[in-house]
Amino acid sequence: MNYINLIPIFVALFSFNYLAVGQTSDTISLIPYDMKCGKFKDGSYVITNMTDFKLLRTELSDHSACLNYVDPTIDFEKYSLIGVVQSTGGCSPPELAFGGTDISGKIHIKADIAFLGGCFMLFHISKWFLIPRVVGKDDVEFEIIKHPK
């Protein structure tokens, strides 16, 4: 075998590893935020200012405990609010794991949802966190993984 033909492959592999190593990655804190009384559609949310927050909170639950509910204050100069809202099946509430990483200035949020059993029950998941302030919604990327346990 002519090993000289393999040189471009080694150069490509080395270059790829170098670029991956050149990225910086830091774990970020996800501060739980108690978002009660909301009616949210499945999806992922990034809220960066009070105007968007108020739009999100226009439709509240009519449950009696929500009549006088007031949201905890958010300092949008320091934090942004993210949310993961999902519905999943299973025989009991799913196991949840969340993590956040800042990779070269872009926030990556990973949500791992492990549903338990094949029952037709429906569980609604609504998890909200404060993260270090981001400028816009494009600065956050979500990876939501649903799988059986």
C-alpha atoms as a printed R data frame, in Angstrom:
    type eleno elety resid chain resno       x      y      z
1   ATOM     1    CA   MET     A     1   0.000  0.000  0.000
2   ATOM     2    CA   ASN     A     2   1.255  3.453 -0.839
3   ATOM     3    CA   TYR     A     3   1.282  5.448  2.419
4   ATOM     4    CA   ILE     A     4   1.779  8.734  0.599
5   ATOM     5    CA   ASN     A     5  -1.862  8.541 -0.532
6   ATOM     6    CA   LEU     A     6  -2.930  8.549  3.116
7   ATOM     7    CA   ILE     A     7  -1.249 11.883  3.897
8   ATOM     8    CA   PRO     A     8  -4.248 14.039  2.799
9   ATOM     9    CA   ILE     A     9  -6.521 11.966  5.049
10  ATOM    10    CA   PHE     A    10  -4.232 12.482  8.055
11  ATOM    11    CA   VAL     A    11  -4.013 16.215  7.326
12  ATOM    12    CA   ALA     A    12  -7.815 16.458  7.132
13  ATOM    13    CA   LEU     A    13  -8.285 14.544 10.392
14  ATOM    14    CA   PHE     A    14  -5.657 16.618 12.174
15  ATOM    15    CA   SER     A    15  -7.203 19.870 10.925
16  ATOM    16    CA   PHE     A    16 -10.654 18.798 12.075
17  ATOM    17    CA   ASN     A    17  -9.376 17.955 15.562
18  ATOM    18    CA   TYR     A    18  -7.507 21.230 15.717
19  ATOM    19    CA   LEU     A    19 -10.645 23.220 14.928
20  ATOM    20    CA   ALA     A    20 -12.648 21.300 17.526
21  ATOM    21    CA   VAL     A    21  -9.937 21.859 20.121
22  ATOM    22    CA   GLY     A    22  -9.851 25.578 19.245
23  ATOM    23    CA   GLN     A    23 -13.426 26.036 20.463
24  ATOM    24    CA   THR     A    24 -13.938 27.012 24.069
25  ATOM    25    CA   SER     A    25 -16.590 25.304 26.156
26  ATOM    26    CA   ASP     A    26 -17.853 26.123 29.649
27  ATOM    27    CA   THR     A    27 -20.681 24.633 31.663
28  ATOM    28    CA   ILE     A    28 -23.261 27.253 32.596
29  ATOM    29    CA   SER     A    29 -25.560 27.357 35.591
30  ATOM    30    CA   LEU     A    30 -29.231 26.723 34.979
31  ATOM    31    CA   ILE     A    31 -31.071 28.501 37.779
32  ATOM    32    CA   PRO     A    32 -34.561 27.010 38.200
33  ATOM    33    CA   TYR     A    33 -37.340 29.569 37.743
34  ATOM    34    CA   ASP     A    34 -40.763 28.864 39.207
35  ATOM    35    CA   MET     A    35 -43.090 29.609 36.286
36  ATOM    36    CA   LYS     A    36 -46.541 28.815 37.649
37  ATOM    37    CA   CYS     A    37 -49.995 29.267 36.197
38  ATOM    38    CA   GLY     A    38 -49.021 29.412 32.543
39  ATOM    39    CA   LYS     A    39 -50.583 27.854 29.471
40  ATOM    40    CA   PHE     A    40 -47.702 27.023 27.156
41  ATOM    41    CA   LYS     A    41 -47.500 25.156 23.870
42  ATOM    42    CA   ASP     A    42 -44.863 22.463 23.414
43  ATOM    43    CA   GLY     A    43 -41.562 23.947 22.327
44  ATOM    44    CA   SER     A    44 -38.479 25.766 23.530
45  ATOM    45    CA   TYR     A    45 -38.507 29.381 24.666
46  ATOM    46    CA   VAL     A    46 -35.900 32.126 24.991
47  ATOM    47    CA   ILE     A    47 -37.058 35.323 26.710
48  ATOM    48    CA   THR     A    48 -34.589 38.210 26.772
49  ATOM    49    CA   ASN     A    49 -36.680 41.185 27.905
50  ATOM    50    CA   MET     A    50 -39.736 42.190 29.930
51  ATOM    51    CA   THR     A    51 -41.864 42.889 26.842
52  ATOM    52    CA   ASP     A    52 -41.506 39.299 25.593
53  ATOM    53    CA   PHE     A    53 -42.038 38.002 29.124
54  ATOM    54    CA   LYS     A    54 -45.347 39.869 29.428
55  ATOM    55    CA   LEU     A    55 -46.459 38.499 26.029
56  ATOM    56    CA   LEU     A    56 -45.694 34.982 27.230
57  ATOM    57    CA   ARG     A    57 -47.770 35.556 30.368
58  ATOM    58    CA   THR     A    58 -50.909 36.948 28.678
59  ATOM    59    CA   GLU     A    59 -52.823 33.680 29.049
60  ATOM    60    CA   LEU     A    60 -52.802 32.317 32.595
61  ATOM    61    CA   SER     A    61 -54.504 29.325 34.092
62  ATOM    62    CA   ASP     A    62 -57.948 29.949 35.589
63  ATOM    63    CA   HIS     A    63 -57.106 27.717 38.568
64  ATOM    64    CA   SER     A    64 -58.051 29.375 41.877
65  ATOM    65    CA   ALA     A    65 -54.424 29.315 43.076
66  ATOM    66    CA   CYS     A    66 -53.504 31.523 40.098
67  ATOM    67    CA   LEU     A    67 -55.953 34.349 40.715
68  ATOM    68    CA   ASN     A    68 -53.459 36.475 42.686
69  ATOM    69    CA   TYR     A    69 -50.230 34.882 41.471
70  ATOM    70    CA   VAL     A    70 -47.295 37.227 40.869
71  ATOM    71    CA   ASP     A    71 -44.204 36.052 38.979
72  ATOM    72    CA   PRO     A    72 -40.808 36.264 40.681
73  ATOM    73    CA   THR     A    73 -38.825 39.250 39.391
74  ATOM    74    CA   ILE     A    74 -36.240 38.699 36.638
75  ATOM    75    CA   ASP     A    75 -33.297 41.061 36.122
76  ATOM    76    CA   PHE     A    76 -33.120 40.983 32.303
77  ATOM    77    CA   GLU     A    77 -29.893 43.028 32.410
78  ATOM    78    CA   LYS     A    78 -28.239 40.012 34.031
79  ATOM    79    CA   TYR     A    79 -30.312 36.983 32.952
80  ATOM    80    CA   SER     A    80 -32.405 35.536 30.159
81  ATOM    81    CA   LEU     A    81 -35.232 33.073 30.736
82  ATOM    82    CA   ILE     A    82 -35.362 29.777 28.858
83  ATOM    83    CA   GLY     A    83 -38.087 27.172 28.895
84  ATOM    84    CA   VAL     A    84 -38.605 23.640 27.674
85  ATOM    85    CA   VAL     A    85 -42.242 22.586 27.349
86  ATOM    86    CA   GLN     A    86 -42.959 19.045 26.158
87  ATOM    87    CA   SER     A    87 -45.662 16.411 26.379
88  ATOM    88    CA   THR     A    88 -44.705 12.773 26.678
89  ATOM    89    CA   GLY     A    89 -46.334  9.442 27.380
90  ATOM    90    CA   GLY     A    90 -45.416  6.788 29.905
91  ATOM    91    CA   CYS     A    91 -46.780  4.965 32.923
92  ATOM    92    CA   SER     A    92 -45.360  7.423 35.458
93  ATOM    93    CA   PRO     A    93 -43.776 10.884 35.300
94  ATOM    94    CA   PRO     A    94 -40.661 10.979 33.112
95  ATOM    95    CA   GLU     A    95 -37.127 11.299 34.418
96  ATOM    96    CA   LEU     A    96 -35.636 14.652 33.428
97  ATOM    97    CA   ALA     A    97 -32.068 15.895 33.116
98  ATOM    98    CA   PHE     A    98 -31.026 19.358 31.921
99  ATOM    99    CA   GLY     A    99 -27.607 20.780 31.169
100 ATOM   100    CA   GLY     A   100 -26.178 23.942 29.691
101 ATOM   101    CA   THR     A   101 -22.895 24.674 27.941
102 ATOM   102    CA   ASP     A   102 -21.433 27.824 26.456
103 ATOM   103    CA   ILE     A   103 -19.520 26.805 23.340
104 ATOM   104    CA   SER     A   104 -17.633 29.738 21.831
105 ATOM   105    CA   GLY     A   105 -20.354 32.228 22.799
106 ATOM   106    CA   LYS     A   106 -23.418 30.136 21.888
107 ATOM   107    CA   ILE     A   107 -25.499 28.572 24.662
108 ATOM   108    CA   HIS     A   108 -26.402 24.901 24.135
109 ATOM   109    CA   ILE     A   109 -29.217 23.523 26.278
110 ATOM   110    CA   LYS     A   110 -29.688 19.764 26.451
111 ATOM   111    CA   ALA     A   111 -32.926 18.288 27.799
112 ATOM   112    CA   ASP     A   112 -33.015 14.534 28.327
113 ATOM   113    CA   ILE     A   113 -36.546 13.167 28.840
114 ATOM   114    CA   ALA     A   114 -36.764  9.474 29.711
115 ATOM   115    CA   PHE     A   115 -40.352  8.229 29.649
116 ATOM   116    CA   LEU     A   116 -41.216  5.176 31.695
117 ATOM   117    CA   GLY     A   117 -43.282  2.416 30.106
118 ATOM   118    CA   GLY     A   118 -45.612  2.295 27.143
119 ATOM   119    CA   CYS     A   119 -48.822  3.539 28.752
120 ATOM   120    CA   PHE     A   120 -50.989  6.085 26.974
121 ATOM   121    CA   MET     A   121 -50.959  8.591 29.828
122 ATOM   122    CA   LEU     A   122 -49.822 12.083 28.899
123 ATOM   123    CA   PHE     A   123 -47.415 14.043 31.054
124 ATOM   124    CA   HIS     A   124 -46.877 17.752 30.507
125 ATOM   125    CA   ILE     A   125 -43.363 18.994 31.239
126 ATOM   126    CA   SER     A   126 -42.743 22.695 31.746
127 ATOM   127    CA   LYS     A   127 -39.249 23.554 33.003
128 ATOM   128    CA   TRP     A   128 -37.887 27.083 33.137
129 ATOM   129    CA   PHE     A   129 -34.398 28.350 33.953
130 ATOM   130    CA   LEU     A   130 -32.488 31.597 34.210
131 ATOM   131    CA   ILE     A   131 -29.224 31.632 32.250
132 ATOM   132    CA   PRO     A   132 -26.574 34.320 31.797
133 ATOM   133    CA   ARG     A   133 -27.997 37.088 29.605
134 ATOM   134    CA   VAL     A   134 -28.037 36.485 25.862
135 ATOM   135    CA   VAL     A   135 -28.740 39.127 23.230
136 ATOM   136    CA   GLY     A   136 -31.191 37.195 21.078
137 ATOM   137    CA   LYS     A   137 -32.997 33.920 20.607
138 ATOM   138    CA   ASP     A   138 -30.414 32.781 18.043
139 ATOM   139    CA   ASP     A   139 -27.781 32.745 20.810
140 ATOM   140    CA   VAL     A   140 -29.408 29.649 22.340
141 ATOM   141    CA   GLU     A   141 -29.650 26.212 20.755
142 ATOM   142    CA   PHE     A   142 -31.812 23.433 22.226
143 ATOM   143    CA   GLU     A   143 -31.286 19.689 21.969
144 ATOM   144    CA   ILE     A   144 -34.342 17.832 23.269
145 ATOM   145    CA   ILE     A   145 -33.981 14.069 23.484
146 ATOM   146    CA   LYS     A   146 -36.983 11.865 24.314
147 ATOM   147    CA   HIS     A   147 -36.413  8.159 24.820
148 ATOM   148    CA   PRO     A   148 -37.752  5.180 26.755
149 ATOM   149    CA   LYS     A   149 -36.049  4.282 30.028
